[in-house]
Short mmCIF file of C-alpha atoms (C1' of nucleotides) in Angstrom, two decimals:
data_model
loop_
_atom_site.label_atom_id
_atom_site.label_comp_id
_atom_site.label_asym_id
_atom_site.label_seq_id
_atom_site.Cartn_x
_atom_site.Cartn_y
_atom_site.Cartn_z
CA UNK A 22 -112.16 -134.63 -45.51
CA UNK A 23 -113.42 -131.32 -44.29
CA UNK A 24 -116.53 -129.04 -44.68
CA UNK A 25 -118.49 -129.98 -47.80
CA UNK A 26 -119.40 -126.70 -49.90
CA UNK A 27 -122.83 -126.75 -48.25
CA UNK A 28 -122.56 -123.05 -47.17
CA UNK A 29 -123.68 -123.36 -43.61
CA UNK A 30 -121.29 -121.51 -41.55
CA UNK A 31 -122.67 -122.70 -38.13
CA UNK A 32 -122.18 -120.78 -34.73
CA UNK A 33 -119.38 -123.52 -33.90
CA UNK A 34 -117.89 -124.53 -37.01
CA UNK A 35 -115.32 -127.30 -36.21
CA UNK A 36 -113.48 -127.07 -39.19
CA UNK A 37 -110.42 -125.00 -40.35
CA UNK A 38 -110.45 -122.63 -43.31
CA UNK A 39 -108.05 -122.99 -46.14
CA UNK A 40 -105.21 -120.83 -44.31
CA UNK A 41 -105.66 -122.41 -41.16
CA UNK A 42 -105.17 -125.87 -42.56
CA UNK A 43 -102.23 -124.87 -44.73
CA UNK A 44 -100.52 -123.65 -41.83
CA UNK A 45 -101.26 -126.62 -39.86
CA UNK A 46 -99.94 -129.08 -42.52
CA UNK A 47 -96.52 -127.07 -42.94
CA UNK A 48 -96.34 -126.95 -39.73
CA UNK A 49 -96.85 -130.62 -38.92
CA UNK A 50 -94.48 -131.73 -41.90
CA UNK A 51 -91.77 -129.38 -40.86
CA UNK A 52 -91.97 -131.18 -37.42
CA UNK A 53 -91.77 -134.55 -38.90
CA UNK A 54 -88.99 -133.96 -41.42
CA UNK A 55 -86.85 -131.92 -38.91
CA UNK A 56 -87.17 -134.43 -36.46
CA UNK A 57 -86.33 -137.01 -38.96
CA UNK A 58 -83.24 -135.24 -40.21
CA UNK A 59 -81.91 -134.50 -36.84
CA UNK A 60 -82.30 -137.75 -35.83
CA UNK A 61 -80.77 -139.22 -38.69
CA UNK A 62 -77.82 -137.05 -38.36
CA UNK A 63 -77.05 -137.93 -34.70
CA UNK A 64 -77.45 -141.79 -35.48
CA UNK A 65 -74.99 -141.46 -38.51
CA UNK A 66 -72.28 -139.18 -36.58
CA UNK A 67 -72.34 -140.34 -33.34
CA UNK A 68 -74.66 -143.70 -33.20
CA UNK A 69 -77.06 -141.97 -30.73
CA UNK A 70 -80.63 -141.54 -31.16
CA UNK A 71 -82.40 -138.35 -30.19
CA UNK A 72 -83.72 -140.24 -27.04
CA UNK A 73 -80.38 -141.09 -26.31
CA UNK A 74 -79.44 -137.62 -26.67
CA UNK A 75 -81.80 -136.00 -24.83
CA UNK A 76 -81.28 -138.57 -21.68
CA UNK A 77 -77.45 -137.66 -21.80
CA UNK A 78 -77.94 -134.09 -22.37
CA UNK A 79 -80.22 -133.65 -19.34
CA UNK A 80 -77.69 -135.41 -17.29
CA UNK A 81 -74.84 -133.72 -18.30
CA UNK A 82 -76.58 -130.26 -17.45
CA UNK A 83 -76.72 -131.06 -13.86
CA UNK A 84 -74.43 -131.11 -11.03
CA UNK A 85 -73.31 -134.53 -10.05
CA UNK A 86 -73.97 -135.86 -13.80
CA UNK A 87 -76.83 -137.39 -11.71
CA UNK A 88 -80.45 -137.46 -11.47
CA UNK A 89 -83.58 -139.06 -9.86
CA UNK A 90 -85.39 -140.98 -12.58
CA UNK A 91 -88.84 -139.28 -11.65
CA UNK A 92 -87.10 -135.81 -11.95
CA UNK A 93 -85.19 -136.71 -15.28
CA UNK A 94 -88.62 -138.17 -16.56
CA UNK A 95 -90.59 -134.89 -15.64
CA UNK A 96 -87.83 -132.62 -17.38
CA UNK A 97 -88.16 -134.60 -20.43
CA UNK A 98 -91.84 -134.96 -20.46
CA UNK A 99 -91.76 -138.58 -20.93
CA UNK A 100 -93.96 -141.68 -19.73
CA UNK A 101 -92.41 -143.43 -17.02
CA UNK A 102 -92.54 -146.48 -19.00
CA UNK A 103 -90.71 -144.83 -21.92
CA UNK A 104 -87.94 -143.51 -19.70
CA UNK A 105 -87.37 -147.01 -17.74
CA UNK A 106 -87.29 -148.93 -21.28
CA UNK A 107 -84.68 -146.25 -22.50
CA UNK A 108 -82.69 -146.27 -19.51
CA UNK A 109 -82.85 -149.96 -19.60
CA UNK A 110 -81.32 -150.15 -23.09
CA UNK A 111 -78.68 -146.88 -22.28
CA UNK A 112 -77.75 -149.07 -19.34
CA UNK A 113 -76.79 -152.31 -21.14
CA UNK A 114 -74.86 -150.30 -23.62
CA UNK A 115 -72.72 -148.74 -20.49
CA UNK A 116 -73.95 -144.86 -21.13
CA UNK A 117 -75.62 -144.49 -18.03
CA UNK A 118 -75.83 -146.44 -14.50
CA UNK A 119 -78.85 -146.81 -11.85
CA UNK A 120 -78.09 -146.54 -8.64
CA UNK A 121 -79.83 -145.77 -4.70
CA UNK A 122 -79.29 -142.30 -4.16
CA UNK A 123 -76.56 -141.34 -1.45
CA UNK A 124 -77.82 -140.98 1.85
CA UNK A 125 -80.52 -143.27 1.94
CA UNK A 126 -80.15 -146.91 1.57
CA UNK A 127 -83.33 -148.23 0.00
CA UNK A 128 -85.69 -145.98 -1.03
CA UNK A 129 -88.24 -145.95 -3.56
CA UNK A 130 -86.37 -143.47 -5.65
CA UNK A 131 -84.09 -144.41 -8.41
CA UNK A 132 -81.27 -142.12 -9.52
CA UNK A 133 -79.54 -142.23 -12.73
CA UNK A 134 -75.91 -141.26 -13.53
CA UNK A 135 -73.60 -140.62 -16.40
CA UNK A 136 -70.87 -143.08 -16.91
CA UNK A 137 -67.54 -141.99 -18.10
CA UNK A 138 -68.48 -143.54 -21.73
CA UNK A 139 -71.91 -141.74 -21.45
CA UNK A 140 -70.13 -138.52 -20.48
CA UNK A 141 -67.98 -138.98 -23.68
CA UNK A 142 -70.58 -139.93 -25.77
CA UNK A 143 -72.30 -136.39 -25.18
CA UNK A 144 -69.18 -134.67 -25.40
CA UNK A 145 -68.34 -135.93 -28.75
CA UNK A 146 -71.78 -135.87 -30.10
CA UNK A 147 -72.74 -132.32 -28.80
CA UNK A 148 -70.43 -129.99 -31.28
CA UNK A 149 -71.99 -131.62 -34.46
CA UNK A 150 -75.60 -131.57 -33.22
CA UNK A 151 -75.79 -128.10 -32.30
CA UNK A 152 -74.07 -127.18 -35.33
CA UNK A 153 -77.06 -128.96 -37.03
CA UNK A 154 -79.47 -127.37 -35.17
CA UNK A 155 -78.15 -124.28 -35.72
CA UNK A 156 -77.87 -124.76 -39.67
CA UNK A 157 -81.43 -125.89 -39.89
CA UNK A 158 -83.23 -124.13 -37.54
CA UNK A 159 -81.69 -120.92 -36.01
CA UNK A 160 -79.80 -119.53 -38.73
CA UNK A 161 -82.63 -120.36 -41.20
CA UNK A 162 -84.74 -117.85 -38.83
CA UNK A 163 -84.33 -114.11 -37.98
CA UNK A 164 -83.77 -113.33 -34.43
CA UNK A 165 -87.02 -111.94 -34.33
CA UNK A 166 -88.68 -114.76 -35.83
CA UNK A 167 -86.93 -117.09 -33.25
CA UNK A 168 -88.26 -115.52 -30.78
CA UNK A 169 -91.58 -115.41 -32.18
CA UNK A 170 -91.36 -119.14 -32.75
CA UNK A 171 -90.41 -119.35 -28.90
CA UNK A 172 -93.40 -117.62 -27.54
CA UNK A 173 -95.83 -119.41 -29.84
CA UNK A 174 -94.26 -122.97 -28.36
CA UNK A 175 -94.68 -121.47 -25.00
CA UNK A 176 -98.27 -120.49 -25.74
CA UNK A 177 -99.11 -123.91 -26.92
CA UNK A 178 -97.28 -125.62 -24.06
CA UNK A 179 -99.38 -123.57 -21.50
CA UNK A 180 -102.45 -124.56 -23.52
CA UNK A 181 -101.54 -128.07 -23.03
CA UNK A 182 -101.24 -127.38 -19.55
CA UNK A 183 -104.40 -125.48 -19.31
CA UNK A 184 -106.65 -127.97 -21.32
CA UNK A 185 -107.27 -131.55 -19.76
CA UNK A 186 -107.09 -134.76 -22.23
CA UNK A 187 -110.65 -134.32 -23.97
CA UNK A 188 -112.78 -137.61 -23.47
CA UNK A 189 -114.51 -139.05 -26.10
CA UNK A 190 -117.42 -136.24 -27.02
CA UNK A 191 -118.05 -136.66 -30.49
CA UNK A 192 -120.89 -137.91 -32.21
CA UNK B 19 -72.69 -129.54 -22.26
CA UNK B 20 -71.91 -126.55 -23.90
CA UNK B 21 -69.47 -124.06 -23.92
CA UNK B 22 -67.67 -123.75 -20.86
CA UNK B 23 -67.51 -120.33 -19.43
CA UNK B 24 -63.74 -119.57 -21.01
CA UNK B 25 -65.10 -116.18 -22.70
CA UNK B 26 -63.34 -116.92 -26.10
CA UNK B 27 -65.88 -116.05 -28.95
CA UNK B 28 -64.52 -117.89 -31.80
CA UNK B 29 -65.08 -116.91 -35.34
CA UNK B 30 -67.30 -119.99 -36.05
CA UNK B 31 -68.63 -120.77 -32.62
CA UNK B 32 -70.70 -123.85 -32.95
CA UNK B 33 -72.48 -123.22 -29.48
CA UNK B 34 -76.03 -121.61 -29.13
CA UNK B 35 -76.43 -118.55 -26.67
CA UNK B 36 -78.83 -118.96 -23.87
CA UNK B 37 -81.66 -117.60 -25.76
CA UNK B 38 -81.25 -119.71 -28.42
CA UNK B 39 -80.78 -122.96 -26.16
CA UNK B 40 -83.96 -121.95 -24.42
CA UNK B 41 -85.97 -121.27 -27.56
CA UNK B 42 -84.71 -124.48 -28.98
CA UNK B 43 -85.68 -126.38 -25.83
CA UNK B 44 -89.01 -124.96 -25.59
CA UNK B 45 -89.74 -125.61 -29.23
CA UNK B 46 -88.85 -129.60 -29.04
CA UNK B 47 -90.61 -130.07 -25.90
CA UNK B 48 -93.49 -128.38 -27.42
CA UNK B 49 -93.15 -130.63 -30.32
CA UNK B 50 -93.22 -133.89 -28.24
CA UNK B 51 -96.05 -132.74 -25.93
CA UNK B 52 -98.09 -131.64 -28.90
CA UNK B 53 -97.98 -134.69 -30.77
CA UNK B 54 -98.17 -137.07 -27.82
CA UNK B 55 -101.13 -135.31 -26.95
CA UNK B 56 -102.95 -135.53 -30.51
CA UNK B 57 -101.72 -139.02 -30.72
CA UNK B 58 -103.54 -139.88 -27.50
CA UNK B 59 -106.67 -137.92 -28.36
CA UNK B 60 -106.78 -139.79 -31.72
CA UNK B 61 -106.48 -143.02 -30.20
CA UNK B 62 -108.77 -142.98 -27.57
CA UNK B 63 -111.74 -141.32 -29.38
CA UNK B 64 -111.22 -143.20 -33.07
CA UNK B 65 -108.99 -145.94 -32.41
CA UNK B 66 -106.31 -144.40 -34.74
CA UNK B 67 -102.70 -143.52 -34.54
CA UNK B 68 -101.70 -140.18 -36.08
CA UNK B 69 -99.98 -142.21 -38.89
CA UNK B 70 -103.35 -143.93 -39.61
CA UNK B 71 -105.06 -140.42 -39.78
CA UNK B 72 -102.62 -138.90 -42.12
CA UNK B 73 -102.93 -141.83 -44.53
CA UNK B 74 -106.60 -141.94 -44.19
CA UNK B 75 -106.77 -137.88 -44.85
CA UNK B 76 -104.73 -137.85 -47.70
CA UNK B 77 -106.65 -140.63 -49.33
CA UNK B 78 -109.93 -138.76 -48.47
CA UNK B 79 -108.78 -135.71 -49.95
CA UNK B 80 -108.09 -136.89 -53.59
CA UNK B 81 -110.41 -137.75 -56.41
CA UNK B 82 -111.13 -141.46 -56.38
CA UNK B 83 -110.11 -141.52 -52.96
CA UNK B 84 -107.01 -143.31 -54.26
CA UNK B 85 -103.43 -142.64 -54.65
CA UNK B 86 -100.27 -144.50 -56.02
CA UNK B 87 -98.37 -145.59 -53.22
CA UNK B 88 -95.40 -143.52 -54.37
CA UNK B 89 -97.15 -140.40 -54.47
CA UNK B 90 -98.64 -140.77 -51.03
CA UNK B 91 -95.48 -141.66 -49.80
CA UNK B 92 -94.05 -138.42 -50.99
CA UNK B 93 -97.10 -136.36 -49.80
CA UNK B 94 -96.77 -137.40 -46.29
CA UNK B 95 -92.67 -137.25 -46.39
CA UNK B 96 -92.26 -141.17 -45.48
CA UNK B 97 -89.87 -143.51 -45.87
CA UNK B 98 -90.80 -146.05 -48.34
CA UNK B 99 -90.65 -148.96 -45.76
CA UNK B 100 -92.55 -147.07 -43.02
CA UNK B 101 -95.28 -146.62 -45.58
CA UNK B 102 -95.31 -150.13 -46.80
CA UNK B 103 -95.41 -151.55 -43.21
CA UNK B 104 -98.09 -149.13 -42.32
CA UNK B 105 -100.33 -149.91 -45.28
CA UNK B 106 -100.24 -153.65 -44.76
CA UNK B 107 -101.56 -153.00 -41.19
CA UNK B 108 -104.08 -150.74 -42.41
CA UNK B 109 -105.11 -153.38 -45.06
CA UNK B 110 -105.09 -156.11 -42.37
CA UNK B 111 -107.55 -153.99 -40.68
CA UNK B 112 -109.72 -153.29 -43.47
CA UNK B 113 -109.08 -149.62 -43.78
CA UNK B 114 -107.45 -149.53 -46.97
CA UNK B 115 -106.76 -151.56 -49.86
CA UNK B 116 -104.00 -152.26 -52.35
CA UNK B 117 -104.73 -152.77 -56.49
CA UNK B 118 -103.01 -152.47 -59.66
CA UNK B 119 -104.22 -148.95 -61.22
CA UNK B 120 -106.63 -149.07 -63.74
CA UNK B 121 -105.82 -149.20 -67.25
CA UNK B 122 -102.20 -151.00 -66.69
CA UNK B 123 -102.36 -154.91 -65.86
CA UNK B 124 -99.17 -155.41 -64.08
CA UNK B 125 -97.20 -152.15 -63.44
CA UNK B 126 -94.51 -151.66 -60.91
CA UNK B 127 -97.10 -149.13 -59.31
CA UNK B 128 -99.30 -149.86 -56.59
CA UNK B 129 -102.22 -148.28 -55.99
CA UNK B 130 -103.76 -147.45 -52.57
CA UNK B 131 -107.21 -147.01 -52.36
CA UNK B 132 -109.59 -146.07 -49.21
CA UNK B 133 -112.19 -149.06 -48.20
CA UNK B 134 -115.77 -148.06 -47.26
CA UNK B 135 -114.60 -148.74 -43.70
CA UNK B 136 -111.81 -146.60 -44.27
CA UNK B 137 -113.91 -143.42 -45.47
CA UNK B 138 -116.27 -144.04 -42.66
CA UNK B 139 -113.22 -143.95 -40.13
CA UNK B 140 -111.86 -141.09 -41.17
CA UNK B 141 -115.02 -139.15 -41.47
CA UNK B 142 -115.85 -140.01 -37.92
CA UNK B 143 -112.45 -139.10 -36.66
CA UNK B 144 -112.03 -135.95 -38.69
CA UNK B 145 -114.48 -133.96 -36.55
CA UNK B 146 -112.93 -134.12 -33.03
CA UNK B 147 -109.70 -134.35 -34.40
CA UNK B 148 -109.64 -131.01 -36.07
CA UNK B 149 -111.52 -129.75 -32.99
CA UNK B 150 -108.49 -130.60 -30.63
CA UNK B 151 -106.02 -129.26 -33.31
CA UNK B 152 -108.32 -125.87 -32.91
CA UNK B 153 -108.32 -125.65 -29.37
CA UNK B 154 -104.46 -126.80 -28.88
CA UNK B 155 -103.26 -124.61 -31.81
CA UNK B 156 -105.31 -122.36 -33.87
CA UNK B 157 -107.27 -121.05 -31.07
CA UNK B 158 -103.93 -120.75 -28.88
CA UNK B 159 -102.40 -118.19 -31.47
CA UNK B 160 -103.17 -114.95 -32.90
CA UNK B 161 -103.93 -114.98 -36.59
CA UNK B 162 -100.53 -113.11 -36.72
CA UNK B 163 -98.75 -115.70 -34.58
CA UNK B 164 -100.15 -118.68 -36.55
CA UNK B 165 -99.08 -117.01 -39.94
CA UNK B 166 -95.55 -116.42 -38.48
CA UNK B 167 -95.30 -120.01 -37.45
CA UNK B 168 -96.60 -120.89 -41.01
CA UNK B 169 -93.46 -118.92 -42.35
CA UNK B 170 -91.17 -119.88 -39.85
CA UNK B 171 -91.86 -123.69 -40.93
CA UNK B 172 -92.10 -122.81 -44.24
CA UNK B 173 -88.48 -121.49 -44.10
CA UNK B 174 -87.23 -124.64 -42.19
CA UNK B 175 -88.69 -126.80 -44.82
CA UNK B 176 -86.88 -125.04 -47.25
CA UNK B 177 -83.63 -125.03 -45.49
CA UNK B 178 -84.11 -129.10 -45.02
CA UNK B 179 -84.42 -129.29 -48.84
CA UNK B 180 -81.47 -126.83 -49.55
CA UNK B 181 -78.97 -128.38 -47.22
CA UNK B 182 -77.91 -131.97 -47.75
CA UNK B 183 -77.54 -134.49 -44.77
CA UNK B 184 -74.31 -133.67 -43.47
CA UNK B 185 -71.75 -136.52 -43.48
CA UNK B 186 -69.52 -137.06 -40.39
CA UNK B 187 -67.49 -134.36 -40.47
CA UNK B 188 -66.99 -133.49 -36.74
CA UNK B 189 -63.73 -134.60 -35.07
"C1'" DA C 22 -104.24 -146.42 -1.27
"C1'" DA C 23 -100.86 -143.74 -3.51
"C1'" DA C 24 -96.48 -142.57 -5.84
"C1'" DG C 25 -92.82 -144.45 -8.26
"C1'" DA C 26 -90.82 -148.19 -10.61
"C1'" DT C 27 -91.01 -152.57 -13.63
"C1'" DT C 28 -92.64 -155.76 -16.89
"C1'" DG C 29 -94.49 -157.43 -21.11
"C1'" DA C 30 -96.98 -157.52 -25.09
"C1'" DG C 31 -98.03 -155.13 -29.18
"C1'" DA C 32 -97.72 -151.41 -32.15
"C1'" DC C 33 -94.68 -148.44 -34.84
"C1'" DT C 34 -90.25 -147.19 -37.48
"C1'" DT C 35 -85.59 -148.01 -39.23
"C1'" DC C 36 -81.83 -149.84 -41.74
"C1'" DA C 37 -80.19 -152.57 -45.02
"C1'" DA C 38 -80.90 -156.33 -47.90
"C1'" DT C 39 -83.73 -158.26 -51.45
"C1'" DC C 40 -87.23 -158.72 -55.52
"C1'" DT C 41 -89.38 -157.05 -59.55
"C1'" DT C 42 -90.27 -154.15 -63.29
"C1'" DC C 43 -89.05 -150.94 -66.58
"C1'" DG D 11 -78.95 -151.19 -63.65
"C1'" DA D 12 -82.03 -147.63 -61.54
"C1'" DA D 13 -86.83 -146.99 -59.49
"C1'" DG D 14 -90.23 -148.71 -56.90
"C1'" DA D 15 -92.04 -152.35 -53.93
"C1'" DT D 16 -91.29 -155.86 -50.46
"C1'" DT D 17 -89.25 -157.97 -46.46
"C1'" DG D 18 -87.38 -159.21 -41.86
"C1'" DA D 19 -84.79 -157.74 -38.01
"C1'" DA D 20 -83.74 -154.46 -34.37
"C1'" DG D 21 -84.68 -150.77 -31.96
"C1'" DT D 22 -88.37 -147.68 -30.08
"C1'" DC D 23 -92.85 -146.40 -27.92
"C1'" DT D 24 -97.61 -147.09 -25.46
"C1'" DC D 25 -100.66 -149.28 -22.44
"C1'" DA D 26 -102.19 -151.61 -19.07
"C1'" DA D 27 -100.82 -154.63 -15.68
"C1'" DT D 28 -98.28 -155.29 -11.57
"C1'" DC D 29 -94.70 -154.90 -7.70
"C1'" DT D 30 -92.39 -152.28 -3.65
"C1'" DT D 31 -92.44 -148.59 -0.41
"C1'" DT D 32 -94.62 -144.97 2.20
#
DNA sequence: AAAGATTGAGACTTCAATCTTC
DNA sequence: GAAGATTGAAGTCTCAATCTTT
């Protein structure tokens, strides 16, 4: 699917040229493959999903190893429902616990905290995970390339914030 | 989690420095957000998941609008099982059909072909999808940045091929 | 009523086991 | 028996609806 070779370069051509198309495909393929590989390694070595790791890691990085669920969701960029289900599963496995934050009985906020098992899990998983990220990505790129990737990512993130979710507007 | 500030720059330091860490986080956040946004738009405007789109698009791009399942899987980089389930769902919805390839009754190969509805669906979905990709990514970057993103992606893909799935080796 | 949390259904993915053809 | 295809179970994510506190 794409522009049939009818050779009418309209003013607002919605299609991509060869090179753009190839770049986009390479990029998305890389994303898929990379995520899948990292997910796989994490699962095999530590019994954690990437989602598990993200949650544990975010909690481990903060003061009391605890965060309000809402803030955690914002930090991860997750839908509230996804976070809720994820936390429920992790709680069942004893990796985290939910409580009402100190100093306010009975609020609408939920606090999520690392358990000892959770801390243990993330500490054991971190080293090999970081190692793998380094091997597959960081060391694959020059310092310059990494910094370029960073700014491109930032640029796209900004774009996502600037531009609202497009409504149905295609004929 | 990470290197406690114990200041011992070992020979094989498995951790990432501040900048690398930030880059990695920005990068993964971007991936998540971008995928989620694109998935959302596609779903809302066309009732297709990104997976649906990928399959339809791959089929539409080839000669008879048909491919061997195996080749399709390789092109998409998907696990066979994922592909199978996906195709089953799409077949149920009438977007594709499975058949035994022409010229060989009864082989172990399965051929997947676009139905008329499938072709219709991808043609209707393509324009707005490409438009969104352009808006969010292509136009967000300079030509130079896009090409840099391309080569970084390629570099990482190569890396994924070079390096075998690491076995449990952390202790 | 708005913000945050919860719930359930349905769609999607992965893993491991099995079936079939070569 | 190896390659490709199929199956089922379990885990994950999304959407829309609901509950609870402010």
